Coordinates of N, CA and C in Angstrom, one line a residue:
M18 N -28.3 -10.2 36.8 CA -27.2 -9.6 35.4 C -26.6 -11.0 34.8
K19 N -26.5 -11.4 33.4 CA -26.0 -12.2 32.6 C -24.0 -12.4 32.9
K20 N -23.7 -13.6 33.0 CA -22.0 -13.3 33.8 C -21.5 -13.0 31.9
R21 N -20.7 -12.3 31.6 CA -19.2 -12.3 30.7 C -18.8 -13.6 30.8
K22 N -18.2 -14.0 29.8 CA -17.2 -15.3 29.2 C -16.0 -14.2 29.4
I23 N -15.2 -15.1 30.4 CA -13.8 -15.2 30.4 C -12.9 -15.5 29.9
P24 N -11.9 -14.6 28.5 CA -11.3 -15.8 27.9 C -9.7 -16.4 28.3
M25 N -9.6 -17.9 28.7 CA -8.8 -18.2 28.9 C -7.4 -18.6 27.6
R26 N -6.7 -18.2 28.0 CA -5.0 -18.4 27.6 C -3.8 -19.4 27.9
K27 N -3.6 -20.4 27.4 CA -2.6 -21.6 27.9 C -1.0 -20.5 28.1
D28 N -0.7 -20.5 29.6 CA 0.5 -20.1 29.4 C 1.7 -20.9 29.0
I29 N 2.8 -20.6 28.3 CA 3.5 -21.5 27.3 C 4.8 -22.4 28.3
V30 N 5.3 -21.7 29.0 CA 6.3 -21.9 30.0 C 5.6 -23.0 31.2
T31 N 4.5 -22.9 31.8 CA 3.9 -23.4 32.8 C 3.0 -24.4 32.2
G32 N 2.5 -24.1 31.4 CA 1.0 -25.2 31.0 C -0.2 -24.9 31.3
E33 N -0.2 -24.0 31.9 CA -1.3 -23.7 33.1 C -2.6 -22.9 32.4
M34 N -3.6 -22.7 32.6 CA -4.4 -22.0 32.2 C -4.9 -20.9 32.8
A35 N -5.3 -19.7 32.0 CA -5.4 -18.1 33.0 C -6.3 -17.5 32.1
P36 N -6.9 -16.4 32.7 CA -7.7 -15.5 32.0 C -6.9 -14.4 31.3
K37 N -7.3 -14.4 30.4 CA -5.8 -13.5 29.0 C -5.5 -12.3 29.7
K38 N -6.5 -11.4 30.8 CA -5.8 -10.2 31.3 C -4.9 -10.2 32.5
E39 N -4.5 -11.6 32.9 CA -3.5 -11.6 33.5 C -2.3 -12.4 33.2
L40 N -2.1 -12.6 31.4 CA -1.1 -13.0 30.6 C -0.7 -11.9 29.8
V41 N 0.5 -11.8 29.2 CA 1.4 -11.0 28.9 C 2.1 -11.9 27.1
R42 N 1.7 -11.0 25.7 CA 1.1 -11.7 25.0 C 2.9 -11.5 24.0
I43 N 3.0 -12.6 23.5 CA 4.5 -12.5 22.8 C 4.1 -12.4 21.5
V44 N 4.6 -11.8 20.1 CA 3.8 -12.2 19.3 C 5.1 -11.8 18.0
R45 N 5.2 -13.3 17.2 CA 6.0 -13.0 16.0 C 5.2 -12.9 14.7
D46 N 5.8 -11.6 14.2 CA 4.9 -11.4 12.9 C 5.8 -11.4 11.3
S47 N 4.8 -11.1 10.8 CA 4.6 -12.4 9.3 C 6.9 -12.0 9.1
D48 N 7.5 -10.9 9.0 CA 8.9 -10.9 9.1 C 9.6 -11.6 9.7
G49 N 9.0 -12.4 10.7 CA 9.9 -12.9 11.7 C 10.1 -12.1 12.8
N50 N 10.0 -11.4 12.7 CA 10.3 -10.2 14.9 C 9.3 -10.7 15.2
V51 N 10.0 -11.2 16.6 CA 9.5 -11.1 17.7 C 9.6 -9.9 18.6
S52 N 8.4 -10.0 19.2 CA 8.4 -8.5 20.0 C 7.7 -8.8 21.4
I53 N 6.8 -7.9 22.2 CA 5.9 -7.6 23.4 C 4.7 -7.4 22.6
D54 N 3.9 -7.6 22.9 CA 2.3 -7.2 22.0 C 1.8 -6.6 23.4
E55 N 2.1 -5.3 23.7 CA 1.4 -4.2 24.7 C 0.0 -4.3 24.5
T56 N -0.7 -4.1 23.1 CA -2.4 -4.0 22.9 C -3.2 -5.6 23.1
G57 N -2.3 -6.2 22.7 CA -2.7 -7.7 22.9 C -3.3 -7.9 21.3
K58 N -3.2 -7.0 20.4 CA -3.9 -6.9 19.1 C -2.9 -6.7 18.3
K59 N -2.0 -6.8 18.1 CA -0.4 -7.3 17.0 C -1.2 -8.2 16.2
S60 N -1.0 -8.3 15.1 CA -0.8 -9.6 14.4 C 0.0 -10.3 14.0
G61 N 0.1 -11.7 14.0 CA 1.4 -12.5 14.0 C 0.6 -13.6 14.4
R62 N 1.9 -14.6 15.0 CA 1.6 -15.8 15.5 C 1.9 -15.3 16.9
G63 N 1.2 -15.7 18.2 CA 1.1 -15.1 19.6 C 1.0 -16.3 20.4
A64 N 1.7 -15.9 21.6 CA 2.0 -16.9 22.6 C 2.6 -15.7 24.1
Y65 N 1.7 -17.0 24.9 CA 1.1 -16.0 26.6 C 2.4 -16.1 27.3
I66 N 2.2 -16.0 28.5 CA 3.3 -16.0 29.5 C 2.5 -15.2 30.9
S67 N 2.9 -15.5 31.7 CA 2.0 -15.3 33.0 C 2.8 -14.0 33.6
I68 N 2.3 -13.0 34.2 CA 2.8 -12.1 34.8 C 3.4 -12.4 36.2
N69 N 4.7 -13.2 35.6 CA 5.1 -13.8 37.0 C 7.0 -13.5 36.5
V70 N 7.3 -12.5 37.3 CA 9.0 -12.6 37.0 C 9.8 -13.8 36.9
E71 N 9.5 -14.9 37.8 CA 9.9 -16.0 38.1 C 10.1 -17.0 36.6
I72 N 8.5 -17.0 36.2 CA 8.3 -17.6 35.0 C 9.0 -16.6 34.0
A73 N 9.0 -15.2 33.7 CA 10.1 -15.2 32.9 C 11.2 -15.2 32.6
K74 N 11.5 -15.1 33.9 CA 13.5 -16.0 34.4 C 13.7 -17.4 33.8
K75 N 12.5 -18.0 33.9 CA 12.1 -19.7 33.5 C 12.3 -19.9 32.1
A76 N 12.0 -18.7 31.2 CA 11.3 -19.1 29.7 C 12.5 -18.5 29.2
K77 N 13.4 -17.6 30.1 CA 14.9 -16.8 29.2 C 15.9 -18.3 29.6
A78 N 16.2 -18.8 31.0 CA 16.7 -20.2 30.9 C 16.5 -21.2 30.1
E79 N 15.2 -21.2 29.5 CA 14.7 -22.5 28.7 C 15.0 -22.5 27.3
H80 N 15.1 -21.3 26.9 CA 14.8 -20.5 25.7 C 13.6 -20.6 24.8
T81 N 12.6 -20.4 25.9 CA 11.2 -20.7 25.4 C 10.4 -20.3 23.9
F82 N 10.4 -18.9 23.8 CA 10.2 -18.5 22.7 C 11.5 -18.9 21.3
E83 N 12.2 -18.9 21.8 CA 13.1 -19.6 20.6 C 12.5 -21.1 20.2
K84 N 12.0 -21.9 20.9 CA 11.6 -22.7 20.6 C 10.1 -23.0 20.0
V85 N 9.3 -21.5 20.5 CA 8.1 -22.1 20.5 C 7.6 -21.1 19.1
F86 N 8.6 -20.3 18.7 CA 8.2 -19.2 17.2 C 9.7 -20.0 16.5
S87 N 10.8 -20.8 16.4 CA 11.5 -21.8 15.5 C 12.3 -20.7 15.5
T88 N 12.7 -19.7 16.3 CA 13.7 -18.3 15.4 C 14.8 -18.5 16.4
T89 N 15.8 -17.7 16.4 CA 16.6 -17.2 17.6 C 16.5 -15.9 18.4
L90 N 16.7 -16.0 19.6 CA 16.7 -14.6 20.0 C 17.7 -14.0 21.3
D91 N 18.1 -12.7 20.9 CA 19.2 -12.9 22.1 C 19.2 -12.4 23.3
D92 N 19.6 -12.4 24.1 CA 19.4 -12.1 25.4 C 18.9 -10.8 25.8
N93 N 18.8 -9.9 24.8 CA 18.1 -8.3 25.9 C 17.0 -8.7 25.5
F94 N 15.8 -9.8 24.2 CA 14.7 -9.7 24.3 C 14.2 -10.0 25.6
Y95 N 15.0 -11.2 26.2 CA 14.5 -12.0 27.2 C 14.7 -10.7 28.5
D96 N 15.8 -10.1 28.5 CA 15.8 -9.1 29.4 C 14.5 -7.8 29.4
D97 N 14.2 -7.7 28.3 CA 13.5 -6.7 28.0 C 12.3 -7.5 28.7
L98 N 11.5 -8.3 28.8 CA 10.8 -9.1 28.9 C 10.3 -9.3 30.5
I99 N 11.4 -9.6 30.8 CA 11.8 -9.8 32.6 C 11.0 -8.3 33.2
A100 N 12.1 -7.2 32.6 CA 11.7 -6.0 32.6 C 10.3 -5.5 32.8
Y101 N 10.0 -6.2 31.8 CA 7.9 -5.5 31.3 C 7.3 -6.4 32.2
V102 N 7.6 -7.4 32.5 CA 6.5 -8.4 33.8 C 7.2 -8.1 34.7
D103 N 8.0 -7.3 35.1 CA 7.8 -6.7 36.4 C 7.6 -5.9 37.2
H104 N 7.4 -4.7 36.1 CA 6.5 -3.5 35.9 C 5.2 -3.9 35.6
K105 N 4.6 -4.9 35.1 CA 3.2 -5.2 35.4 C 2.6 -5.5 36.7
Q106 N 3.7 -6.8 37.1 CA 3.4 -7.7 38.3 C 3.6 -6.4 39.3
A107 N 4.5 -5.5 39.2 CA 4.5 -4.6 40.9 C 2.9 -3.8 40.3
R108 N 2.5 -2.9 39.1 CA 1.4 -2.1 39.3 C 0.3 -3.3 38.8
K109 N -0.1 -4.9 39.0 CA -1.4 -5.4 39.3 C -0.6 -5.4 40.8
E110 N 0.0 -6.0 42.1 CA 0.0 -5.6 43.3 C -0.3 -4.4 43.7
L111 N 0.4 -3.6 42.9 CA -0.2 -2.1 43.7 C -2.0 -1.9 43.7
F112 N -2.6 -1.9 42.4 CA -3.8 -1.8 42.1 C -4.8 -3.0 42.7
E113 N -4.0 -3.9 43.0 CA -5.3 -5.2 43.9 C -5.6 -4.9 45.6
D114 N -4.3 -4.3 45.8 CA -4.3 -3.9 47.0 C -5.2 -2.8 47.5
G115 N -5.6 -1.8 46.4 CA -6.3 -0.8 46.3 C -7.8 -0.8 46.5
Q116 N -7.8 -1.4 46.4 CA -9.9 -2.2 45.5 C -10.2 -3.1 47.0

């Protein structure tokens, strides 16, 4: 059976390439609103971050998404991002152990 190509994306905080499924997409739409793209299919400019709480906290400390999207974001966005990444990381660890 032929192997499928795995799409790779770059984590904007660490600069490392990783499979798209192991990253979370953050999107800025045409109105300038920045949000977490849970489906990975929202229209707009996207940036990726690893499913790792420490990296999400580093993004908050460095205001990474404000620099990438050239906009101002409040701390609530980063807090929501950290909570979402924490949830995804816990699910990943739970279901990887079951395989």
